CSV table of C-alpha atoms in Angstrom, one decimal:
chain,number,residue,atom,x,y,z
A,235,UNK,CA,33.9,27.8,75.6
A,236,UNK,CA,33.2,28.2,79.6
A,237,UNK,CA,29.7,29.1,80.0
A,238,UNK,CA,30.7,31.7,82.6
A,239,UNK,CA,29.0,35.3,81.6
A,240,UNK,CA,31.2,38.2,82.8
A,241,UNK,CA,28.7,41.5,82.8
A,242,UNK,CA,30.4,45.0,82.9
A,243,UNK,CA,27.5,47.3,84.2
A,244,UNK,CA,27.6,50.4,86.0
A,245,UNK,CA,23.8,49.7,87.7
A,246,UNK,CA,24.0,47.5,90.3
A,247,UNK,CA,20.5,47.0,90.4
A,248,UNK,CA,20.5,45.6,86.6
A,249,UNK,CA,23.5,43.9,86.9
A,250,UNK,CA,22.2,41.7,90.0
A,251,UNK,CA,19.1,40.7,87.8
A,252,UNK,CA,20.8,39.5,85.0
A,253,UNK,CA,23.2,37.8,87.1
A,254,UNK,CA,19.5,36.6,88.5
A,255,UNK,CA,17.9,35.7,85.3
A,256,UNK,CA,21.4,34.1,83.8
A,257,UNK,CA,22.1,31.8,86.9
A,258,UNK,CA,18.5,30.4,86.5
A,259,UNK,CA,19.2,29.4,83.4
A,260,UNK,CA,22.3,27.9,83.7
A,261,UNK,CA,25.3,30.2,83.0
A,262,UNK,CA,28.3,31.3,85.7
A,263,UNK,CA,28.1,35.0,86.0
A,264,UNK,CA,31.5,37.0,87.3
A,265,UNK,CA,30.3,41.1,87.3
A,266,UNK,CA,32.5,44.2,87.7
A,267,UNK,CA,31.0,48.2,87.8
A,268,UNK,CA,34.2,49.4,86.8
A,269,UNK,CA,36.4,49.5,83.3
A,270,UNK,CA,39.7,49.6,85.2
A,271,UNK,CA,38.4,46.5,87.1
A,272,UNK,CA,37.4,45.1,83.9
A,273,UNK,CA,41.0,44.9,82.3
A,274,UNK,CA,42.2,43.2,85.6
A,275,UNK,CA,39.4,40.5,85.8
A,276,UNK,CA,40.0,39.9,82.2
A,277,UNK,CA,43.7,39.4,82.0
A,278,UNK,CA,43.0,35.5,84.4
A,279,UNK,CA,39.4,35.8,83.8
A,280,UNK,CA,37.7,32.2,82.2
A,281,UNK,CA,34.9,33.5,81.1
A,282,UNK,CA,33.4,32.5,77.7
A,283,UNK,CA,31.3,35.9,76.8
A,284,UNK,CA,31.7,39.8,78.0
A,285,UNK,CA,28.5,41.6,78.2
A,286,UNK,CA,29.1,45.1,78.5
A,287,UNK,CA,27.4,48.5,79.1
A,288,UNK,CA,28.9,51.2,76.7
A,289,UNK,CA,29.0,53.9,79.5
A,290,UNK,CA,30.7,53.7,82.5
A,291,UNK,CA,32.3,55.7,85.6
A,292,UNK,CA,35.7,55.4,84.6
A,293,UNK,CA,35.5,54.9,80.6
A,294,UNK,CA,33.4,52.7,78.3
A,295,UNK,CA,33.4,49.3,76.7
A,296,UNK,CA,34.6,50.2,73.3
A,297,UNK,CA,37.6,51.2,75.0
A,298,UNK,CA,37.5,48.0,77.1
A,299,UNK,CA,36.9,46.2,73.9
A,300,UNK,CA,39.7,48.3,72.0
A,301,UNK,CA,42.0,47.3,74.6
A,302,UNK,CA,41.1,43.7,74.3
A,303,UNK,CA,42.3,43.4,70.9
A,304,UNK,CA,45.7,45.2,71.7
A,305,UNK,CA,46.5,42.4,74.1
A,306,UNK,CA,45.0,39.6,71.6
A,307,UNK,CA,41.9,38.7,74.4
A,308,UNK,CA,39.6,36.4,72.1
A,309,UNK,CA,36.3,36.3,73.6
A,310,UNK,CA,33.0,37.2,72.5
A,311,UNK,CA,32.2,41.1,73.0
A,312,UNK,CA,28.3,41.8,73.5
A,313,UNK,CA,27.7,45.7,74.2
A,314,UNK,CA,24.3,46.9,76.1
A,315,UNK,CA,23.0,50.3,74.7
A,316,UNK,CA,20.6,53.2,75.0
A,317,UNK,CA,19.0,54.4,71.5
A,318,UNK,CA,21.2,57.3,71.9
A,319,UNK,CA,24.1,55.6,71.7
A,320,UNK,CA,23.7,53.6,68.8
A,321,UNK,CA,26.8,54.9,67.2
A,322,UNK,CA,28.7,53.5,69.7
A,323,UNK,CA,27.5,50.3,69.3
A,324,UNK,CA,28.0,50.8,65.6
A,325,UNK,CA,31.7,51.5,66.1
A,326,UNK,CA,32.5,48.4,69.1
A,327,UNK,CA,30.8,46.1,65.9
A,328,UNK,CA,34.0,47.4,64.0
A,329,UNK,CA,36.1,46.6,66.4
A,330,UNK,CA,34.9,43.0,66.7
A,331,UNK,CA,32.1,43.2,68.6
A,332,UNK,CA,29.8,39.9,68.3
A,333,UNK,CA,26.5,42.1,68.9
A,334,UNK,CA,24.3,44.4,70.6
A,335,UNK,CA,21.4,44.5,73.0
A,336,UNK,CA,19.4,47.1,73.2
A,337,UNK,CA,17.9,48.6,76.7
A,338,UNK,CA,15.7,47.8,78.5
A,339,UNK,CA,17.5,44.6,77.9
A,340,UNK,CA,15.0,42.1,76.9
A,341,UNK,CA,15.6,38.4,78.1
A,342,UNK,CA,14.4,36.7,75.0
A,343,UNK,CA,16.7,38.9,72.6
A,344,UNK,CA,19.5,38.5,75.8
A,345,UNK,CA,19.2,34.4,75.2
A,346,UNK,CA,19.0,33.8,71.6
A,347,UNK,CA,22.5,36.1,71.6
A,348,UNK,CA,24.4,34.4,74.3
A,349,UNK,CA,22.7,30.6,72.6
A,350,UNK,CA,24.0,32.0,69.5
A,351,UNK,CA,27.5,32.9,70.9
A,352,UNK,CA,27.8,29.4,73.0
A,353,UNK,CA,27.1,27.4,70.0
A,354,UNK,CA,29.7,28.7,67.9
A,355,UNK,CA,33.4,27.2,67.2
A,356,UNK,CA,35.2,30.0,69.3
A,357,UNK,CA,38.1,31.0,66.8
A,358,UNK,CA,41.2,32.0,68.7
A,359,UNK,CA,40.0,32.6,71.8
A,360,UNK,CA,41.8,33.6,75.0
A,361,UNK,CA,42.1,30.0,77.1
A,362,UNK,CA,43.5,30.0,80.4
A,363,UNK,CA,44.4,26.6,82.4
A,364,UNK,CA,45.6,26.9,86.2
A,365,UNK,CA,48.2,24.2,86.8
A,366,UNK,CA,48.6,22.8,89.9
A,367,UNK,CA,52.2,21.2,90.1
A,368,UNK,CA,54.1,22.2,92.6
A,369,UNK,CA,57.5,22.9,89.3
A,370,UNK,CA,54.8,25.2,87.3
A,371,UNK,CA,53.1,26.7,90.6
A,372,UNK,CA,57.3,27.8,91.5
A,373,UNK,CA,56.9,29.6,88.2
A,374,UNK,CA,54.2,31.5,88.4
A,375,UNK,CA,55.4,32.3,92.0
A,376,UNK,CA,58.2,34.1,90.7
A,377,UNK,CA,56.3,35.7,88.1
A,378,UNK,CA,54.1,37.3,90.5
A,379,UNK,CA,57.2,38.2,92.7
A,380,UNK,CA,59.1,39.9,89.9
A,381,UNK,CA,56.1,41.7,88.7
A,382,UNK,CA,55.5,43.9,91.1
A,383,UNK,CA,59.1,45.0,90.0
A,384,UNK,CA,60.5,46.8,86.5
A,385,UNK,CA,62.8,44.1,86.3
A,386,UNK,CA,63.9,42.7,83.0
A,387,UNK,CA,63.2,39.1,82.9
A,388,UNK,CA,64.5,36.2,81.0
A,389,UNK,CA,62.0,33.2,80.7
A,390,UNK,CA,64.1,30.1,79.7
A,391,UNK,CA,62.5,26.6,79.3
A,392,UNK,CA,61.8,24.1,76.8
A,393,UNK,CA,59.6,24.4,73.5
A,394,UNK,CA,56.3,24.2,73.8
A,395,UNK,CA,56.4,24.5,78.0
A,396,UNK,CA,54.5,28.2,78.1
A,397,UNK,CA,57.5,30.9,78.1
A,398,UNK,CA,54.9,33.2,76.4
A,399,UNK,CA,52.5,32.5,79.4
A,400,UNK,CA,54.1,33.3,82.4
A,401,UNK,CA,55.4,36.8,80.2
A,402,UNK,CA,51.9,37.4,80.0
A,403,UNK,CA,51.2,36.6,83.7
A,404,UNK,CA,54.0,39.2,84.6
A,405,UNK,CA,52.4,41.9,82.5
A,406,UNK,CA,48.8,41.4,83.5
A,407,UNK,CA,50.2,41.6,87.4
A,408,UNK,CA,52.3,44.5,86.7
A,409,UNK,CA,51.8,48.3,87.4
A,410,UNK,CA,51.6,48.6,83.1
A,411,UNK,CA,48.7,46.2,83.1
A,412,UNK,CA,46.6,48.3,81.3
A,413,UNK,CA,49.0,49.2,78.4
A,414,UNK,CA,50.4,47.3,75.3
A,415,UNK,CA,51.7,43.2,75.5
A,416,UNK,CA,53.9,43.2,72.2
A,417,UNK,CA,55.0,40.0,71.9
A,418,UNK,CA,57.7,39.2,69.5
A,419,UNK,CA,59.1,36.1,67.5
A,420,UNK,CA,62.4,36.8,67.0
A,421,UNK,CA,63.2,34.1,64.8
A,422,UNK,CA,60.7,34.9,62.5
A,423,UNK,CA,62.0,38.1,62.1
A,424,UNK,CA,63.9,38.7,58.6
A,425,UNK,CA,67.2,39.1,59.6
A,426,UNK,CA,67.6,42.4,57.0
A,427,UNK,CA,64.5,43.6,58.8
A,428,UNK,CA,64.7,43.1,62.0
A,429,UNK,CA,65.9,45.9,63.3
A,430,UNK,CA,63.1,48.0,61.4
A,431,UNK,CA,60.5,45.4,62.9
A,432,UNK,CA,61.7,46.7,66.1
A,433,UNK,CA,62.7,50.0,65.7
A,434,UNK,CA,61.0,51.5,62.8
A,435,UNK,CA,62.3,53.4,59.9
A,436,UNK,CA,62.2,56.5,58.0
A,437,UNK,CA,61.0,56.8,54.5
A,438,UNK,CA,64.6,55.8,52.8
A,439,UNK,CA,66.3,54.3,55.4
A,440,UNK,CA,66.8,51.8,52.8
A,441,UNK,CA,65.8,50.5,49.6
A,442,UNK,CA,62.1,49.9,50.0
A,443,UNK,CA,61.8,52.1,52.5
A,444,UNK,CA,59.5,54.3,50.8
A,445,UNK,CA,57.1,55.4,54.2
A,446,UNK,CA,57.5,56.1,57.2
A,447,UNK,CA,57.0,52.8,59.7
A,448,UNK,CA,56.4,53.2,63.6
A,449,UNK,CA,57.7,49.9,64.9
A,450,UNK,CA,57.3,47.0,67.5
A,451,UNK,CA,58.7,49.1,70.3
A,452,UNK,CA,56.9,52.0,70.0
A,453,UNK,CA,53.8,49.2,69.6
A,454,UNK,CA,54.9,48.8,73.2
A,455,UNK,CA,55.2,52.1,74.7
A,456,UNK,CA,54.3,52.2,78.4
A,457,UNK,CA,53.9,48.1,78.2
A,458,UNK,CA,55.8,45.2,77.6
A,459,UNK,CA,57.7,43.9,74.8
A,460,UNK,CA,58.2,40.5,74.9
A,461,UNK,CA,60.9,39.1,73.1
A,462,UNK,CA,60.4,34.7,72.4
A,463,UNK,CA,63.4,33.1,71.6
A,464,UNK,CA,65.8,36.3,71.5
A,465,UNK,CA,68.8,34.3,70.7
A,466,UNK,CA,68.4,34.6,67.7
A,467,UNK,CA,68.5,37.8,66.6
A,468,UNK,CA,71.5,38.8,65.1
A,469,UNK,CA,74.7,40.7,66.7
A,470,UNK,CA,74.1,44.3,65.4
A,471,UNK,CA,70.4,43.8,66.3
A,472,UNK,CA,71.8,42.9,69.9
A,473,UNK,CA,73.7,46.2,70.2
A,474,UNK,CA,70.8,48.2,69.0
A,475,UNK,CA,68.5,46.9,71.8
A,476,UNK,CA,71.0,46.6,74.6
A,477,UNK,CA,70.9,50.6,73.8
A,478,UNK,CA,67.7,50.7,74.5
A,479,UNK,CA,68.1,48.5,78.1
A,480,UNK,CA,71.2,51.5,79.0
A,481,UNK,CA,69.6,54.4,78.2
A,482,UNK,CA,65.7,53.9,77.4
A,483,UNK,CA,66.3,55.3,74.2
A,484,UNK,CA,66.6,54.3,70.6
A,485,UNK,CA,66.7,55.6,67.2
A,486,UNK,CA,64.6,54.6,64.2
A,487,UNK,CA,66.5,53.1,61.0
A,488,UNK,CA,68.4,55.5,58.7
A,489,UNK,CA,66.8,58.5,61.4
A,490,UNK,CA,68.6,60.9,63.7
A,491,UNK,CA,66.6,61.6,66.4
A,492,UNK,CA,66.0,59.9,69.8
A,493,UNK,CA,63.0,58.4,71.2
A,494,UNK,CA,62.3,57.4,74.6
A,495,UNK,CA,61.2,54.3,75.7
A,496,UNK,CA,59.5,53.4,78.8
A,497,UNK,CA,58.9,49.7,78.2
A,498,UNK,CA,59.3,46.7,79.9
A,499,UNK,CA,61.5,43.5,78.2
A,500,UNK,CA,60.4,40.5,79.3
A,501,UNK,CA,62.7,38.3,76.6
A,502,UNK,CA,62.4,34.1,76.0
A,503,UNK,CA,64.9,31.7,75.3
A,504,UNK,CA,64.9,27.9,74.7
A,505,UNK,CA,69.2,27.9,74.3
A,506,UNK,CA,71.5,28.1,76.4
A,507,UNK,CA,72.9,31.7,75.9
A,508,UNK,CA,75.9,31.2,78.1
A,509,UNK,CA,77.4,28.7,74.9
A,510,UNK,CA,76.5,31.3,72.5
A,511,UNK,CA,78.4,34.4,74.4
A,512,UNK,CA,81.3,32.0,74.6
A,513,UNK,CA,80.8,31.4,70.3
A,514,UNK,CA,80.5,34.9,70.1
A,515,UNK,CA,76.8,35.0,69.0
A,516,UNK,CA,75.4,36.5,71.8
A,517,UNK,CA,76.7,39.4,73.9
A,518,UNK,CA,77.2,39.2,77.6
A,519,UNK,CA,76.4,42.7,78.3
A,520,UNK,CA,72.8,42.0,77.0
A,521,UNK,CA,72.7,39.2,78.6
A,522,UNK,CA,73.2,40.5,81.6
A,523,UNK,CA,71.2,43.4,81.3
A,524,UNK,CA,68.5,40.9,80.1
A,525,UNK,CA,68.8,38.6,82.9
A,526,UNK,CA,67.8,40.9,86.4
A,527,UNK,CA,65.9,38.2,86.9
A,528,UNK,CA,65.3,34.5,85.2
A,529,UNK,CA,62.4,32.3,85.7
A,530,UNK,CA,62.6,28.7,84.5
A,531,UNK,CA,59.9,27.0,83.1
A,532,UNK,CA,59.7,23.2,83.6
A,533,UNK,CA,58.7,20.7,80.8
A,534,UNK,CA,55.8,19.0,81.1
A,535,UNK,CA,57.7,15.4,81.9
A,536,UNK,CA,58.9,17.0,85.4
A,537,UNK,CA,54.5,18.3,85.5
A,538,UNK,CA,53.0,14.9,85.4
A,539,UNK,CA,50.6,15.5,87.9
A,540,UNK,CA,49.0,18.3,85.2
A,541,UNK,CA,49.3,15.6,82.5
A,542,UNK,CA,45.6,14.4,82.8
A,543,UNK,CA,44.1,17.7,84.2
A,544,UNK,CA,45.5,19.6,81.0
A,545,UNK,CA,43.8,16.4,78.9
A,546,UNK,CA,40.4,17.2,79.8
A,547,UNK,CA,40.8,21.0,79.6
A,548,UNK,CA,42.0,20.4,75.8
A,549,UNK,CA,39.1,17.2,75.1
A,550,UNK,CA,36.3,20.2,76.7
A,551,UNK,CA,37.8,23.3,74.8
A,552,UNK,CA,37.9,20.4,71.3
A,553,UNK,CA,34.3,19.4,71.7
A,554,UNK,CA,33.3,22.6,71.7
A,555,UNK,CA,35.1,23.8,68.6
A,556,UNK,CA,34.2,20.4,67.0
A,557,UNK,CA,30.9,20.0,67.6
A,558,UNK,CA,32.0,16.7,69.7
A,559,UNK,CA,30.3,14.7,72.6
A,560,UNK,CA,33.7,12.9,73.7
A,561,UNK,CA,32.9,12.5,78.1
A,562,UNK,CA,36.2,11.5,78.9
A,563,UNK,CA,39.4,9.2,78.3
A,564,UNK,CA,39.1,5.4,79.3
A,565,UNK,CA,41.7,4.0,81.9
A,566,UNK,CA,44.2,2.8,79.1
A,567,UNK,CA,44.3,5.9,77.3
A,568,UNK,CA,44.7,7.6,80.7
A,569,UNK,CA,48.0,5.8,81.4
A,570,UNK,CA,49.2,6.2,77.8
A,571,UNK,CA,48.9,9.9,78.4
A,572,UNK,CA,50.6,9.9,81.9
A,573,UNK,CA,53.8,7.6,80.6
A,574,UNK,CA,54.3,9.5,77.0
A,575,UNK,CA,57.6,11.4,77.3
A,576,UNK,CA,56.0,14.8,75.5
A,577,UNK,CA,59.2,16.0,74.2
A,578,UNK,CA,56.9,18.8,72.3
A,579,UNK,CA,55.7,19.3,76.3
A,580,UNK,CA,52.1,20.9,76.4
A,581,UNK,CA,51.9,22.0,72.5
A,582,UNK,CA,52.8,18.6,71.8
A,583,UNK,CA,49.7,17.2,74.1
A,584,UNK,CA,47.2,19.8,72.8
A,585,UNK,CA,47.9,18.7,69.6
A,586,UNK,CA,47.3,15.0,70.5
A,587,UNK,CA,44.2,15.8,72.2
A,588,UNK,CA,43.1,17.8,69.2
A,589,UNK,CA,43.2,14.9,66.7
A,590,UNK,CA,41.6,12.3,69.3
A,591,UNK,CA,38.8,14.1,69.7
A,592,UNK,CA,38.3,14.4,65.8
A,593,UNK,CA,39.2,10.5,65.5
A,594,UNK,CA,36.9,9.7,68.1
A,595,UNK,CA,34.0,7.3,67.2
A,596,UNK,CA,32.3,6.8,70.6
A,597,UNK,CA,31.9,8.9,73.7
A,598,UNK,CA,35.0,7.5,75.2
A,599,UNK,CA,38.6,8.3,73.8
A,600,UNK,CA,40.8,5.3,73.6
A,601,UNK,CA,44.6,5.1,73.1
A,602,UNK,CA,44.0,4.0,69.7
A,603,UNK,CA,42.7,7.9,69.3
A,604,UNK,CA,45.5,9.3,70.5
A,605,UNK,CA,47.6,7.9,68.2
A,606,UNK,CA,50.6,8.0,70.6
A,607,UNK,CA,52.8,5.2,68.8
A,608,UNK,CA,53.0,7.2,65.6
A,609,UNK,CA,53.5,10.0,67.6
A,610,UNK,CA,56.9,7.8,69.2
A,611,UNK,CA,57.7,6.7,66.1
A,612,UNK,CA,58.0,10.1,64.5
A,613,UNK,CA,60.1,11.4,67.1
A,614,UNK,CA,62.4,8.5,67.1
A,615,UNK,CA,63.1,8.8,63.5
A,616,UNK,CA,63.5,12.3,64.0
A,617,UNK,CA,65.8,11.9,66.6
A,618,UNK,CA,67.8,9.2,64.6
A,619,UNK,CA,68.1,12.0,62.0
A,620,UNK,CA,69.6,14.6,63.7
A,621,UNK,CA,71.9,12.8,65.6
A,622,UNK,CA,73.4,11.0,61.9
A,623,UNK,CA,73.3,15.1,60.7
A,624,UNK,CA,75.2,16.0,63.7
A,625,UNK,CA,77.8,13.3,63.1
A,626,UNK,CA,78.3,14.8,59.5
A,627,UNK,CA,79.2,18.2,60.9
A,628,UNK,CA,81.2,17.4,63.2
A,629,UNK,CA,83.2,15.0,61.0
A,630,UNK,CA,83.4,17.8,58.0
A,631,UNK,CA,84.8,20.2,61.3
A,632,UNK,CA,87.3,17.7,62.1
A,633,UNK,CA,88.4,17.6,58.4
A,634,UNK,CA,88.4,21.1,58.2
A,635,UNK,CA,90.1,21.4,61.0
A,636,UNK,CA,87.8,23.5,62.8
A,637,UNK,CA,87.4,25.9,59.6
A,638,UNK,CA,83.7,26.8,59.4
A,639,UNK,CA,84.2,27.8,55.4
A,640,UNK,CA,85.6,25.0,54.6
A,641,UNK,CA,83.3,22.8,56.8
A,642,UNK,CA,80.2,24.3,54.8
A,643,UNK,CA,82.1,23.4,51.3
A,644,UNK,CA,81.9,20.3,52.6
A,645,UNK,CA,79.1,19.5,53.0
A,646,UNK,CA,77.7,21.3,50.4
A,647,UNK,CA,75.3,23.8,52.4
A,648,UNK,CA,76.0,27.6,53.4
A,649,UNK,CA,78.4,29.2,55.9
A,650,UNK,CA,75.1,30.7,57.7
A,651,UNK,CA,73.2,27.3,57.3
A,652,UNK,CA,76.1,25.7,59.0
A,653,UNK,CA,75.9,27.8,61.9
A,654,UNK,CA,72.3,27.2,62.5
A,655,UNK,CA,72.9,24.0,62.5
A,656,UNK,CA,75.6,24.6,65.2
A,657,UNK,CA,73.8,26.3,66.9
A,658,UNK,CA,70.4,24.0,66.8
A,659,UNK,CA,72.8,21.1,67.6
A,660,UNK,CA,75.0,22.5,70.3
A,661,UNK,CA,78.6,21.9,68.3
A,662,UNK,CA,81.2,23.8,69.6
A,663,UNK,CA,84.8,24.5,68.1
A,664,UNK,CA,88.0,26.2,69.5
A,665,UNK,CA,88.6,29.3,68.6
């Protein structure tokens, strides 16, 4: 957790003291008067705990803090009170607040919180690194670029490589800042249910169906909806949503009447959606209505030079969650790090830092920490895997003679399994 203290405080007077009083004793202070300044500061803000007044000119920090948790911002919530307004206070605790100060704020009670706070594990919270290579800077370039726009966007890069983040980036620049970031997995989305994940239904739309649900896009209304991995949701789904790009409007499941939508997609992929118009599981029209503007994210082998940077943001964040006193990596662990190929890109290095910092025995990580030749290993035999499954498809194909039914008799799996694993692998038959 960054020690940094952002303070949300309509009295400039008592804001400059405890920005004062926290400085002395060794916190970073960051300090807005305003609740619309807030949201922006927060959306690229590091700090590691918001204390709050409840009233403010333009709004109040359980709305501040309500908003928070629609967009999923982790990080501790302290709210400042009169005796008045103790049932505010009562209501932000709902919400998630961590605790409350009383005013006149008294220093004492003001540190043991914030002590308190700064010596817990943080559990989900918000982090936020600022990469410096010139392939991720070009990316968050665009990002910035296309959000002063209502452009849809298609992110497309790698696993693991941050698709979800520079989303995020466009909709915290963006003139719907202040509204609803939905983001979606579509491939954990039932296929059955999709489209009343996104949509909604009416009470029985289907069986099952017996209320009424909003769904996913009206989650989103006047914000983004961002849609990871869209490839794979299914052809009638497709249809349904490139409605919805056409006309900004949509109809729930089994209902009748229209709904506008003023959202903005911001949709993911790690495919290559040309292939899968040509196999007729992706339609061009949404694709092209999806891609008014594409942004590619590079992996992190083409980012080595935020290798070792994102390494000790990762070891920091880990001691802290850990209750670890790992200083740094020594010089053969360093070059371990910067010649790895991280196929899994920066999940795959978080990951790794995670574990070294648990192994660790002494203050210094080693490469024995990070583990890196199991790591290799793994991958290889993975690798070795899928490349002896693809050469059983593609043989059973060949046999088949290009019949997909008879492929999947086969080899003894599914007619949908099959095409995943098309799909996954990149196999392509004439049609």
């Amino acid at each position: 957790m960054n020690n940094k203290i952002l303070i949300i405080e309509d009295n400039p007077v008592l804001s400059r003291v405890l920005c004062n009083w926290l400085e002395r004793k060794g916190w970073q202070t960051e300090q807005t008067t305003s609740a619309i300044q807030a949201r922006r500061m927060l959306a690229s803000t590091d700090a590691g705990v918001i204390l709050s007044d409840i009233r403010l000119p333009d709004g109040d920090g359980v709305e501040i803090l309500e908003w928070m948790n629609r967009e999923q911002i982790r990080i501790p919530f302290v709210v400042m009170t009169e005796y008045a307004e103790v049932g505010s206070a009562v209501r932000a605790m709902k919400l998630g607040a961590k605790d409350y100060l009383p005013k006149p704020v008294v220093p004492e009670k003001l540190y043991a919180i914030l002590n308190g706070l700064f010596q817990q594990q943080p559990q989900g919270q918000k982090t936020i690194f600022h990469r410096e290579s010139k392939r991720m800077k070009e990316a968050e370039r665009q990002a910035k670029l296309v959000a002063a726009t209502d452009l849809s966007v298609l992110v497309r890069g790698e696993n693991g490589t941050g698709k979800e983040y520079i989303a995020h980036l466009i909709h915290s620049l963006s003139r719907r800042a202040e509204q609803p970031f939905v983001p979606v997995d579509c491939g954990a989305l039932p296929k059955e249910l999709a489209a009343s994940e996104l949509f909604g239904h009416v009470r029985g739309a289907f069986t099952g169906a017996t209320d009424h649900k909003t769904g996913l896009l009206n989650e989103a209304e006047g914000g983004t909806l961002f849609l990871d991995e869209i490839g794979n949701l299914s052809y009638e789904v497709q249809a349904l949503l490139l409605r919805v790009l056409q006309e900004r409007r949509y109809r729930q499941v089994g209902g009748r009447r229209e709904t506008a939508a003023d959202v903005r997609i911001i949709a993911a992929t790690n495919e290559n959606l040309e292939h899968a118009i040509q196999e007729g599981r992706f339609r061009e029209d949404l694709y092209h209505r999806l891609n008014e503007f594409t942004i590619p994210v590079p992996t992190l082998a083409e980012c080595r030079e935020d290798i070792l940077p994102l390494a000790e943001f990762f070891r920091e964040r880990d001691n802290l969650r850990f209750g670890k006193e790992t200083t740094g990596f020594d010089a053969e662990a360093c070059k371990a790090l910067q010649n790895h190929h991280w196929t899994g890109n920066v999940r795959e290095l978080k990951n790794c830092i995670q574990q070294a910092v648990l192994l660790a025995e002494g203050d210094t990580i080693g490469v024995r920490d990070l583990n890196l030749q199991a790591s290799e290993k793994a991958c290889s035999f993975a690798l070795k895997a899928e490349n002896e499954e693809r050469k059983r498809i593609m043989k059973a194909l060949e046999a088949a003679g290009n019949n997909k039914a008879l492929a999947a008799v086969l080899l003894q799996i599914s007619r949908p399994t099959l095409y995943e694993k098309m799909k996954k692998y990149g196999i392509e038959t004439e049609k």
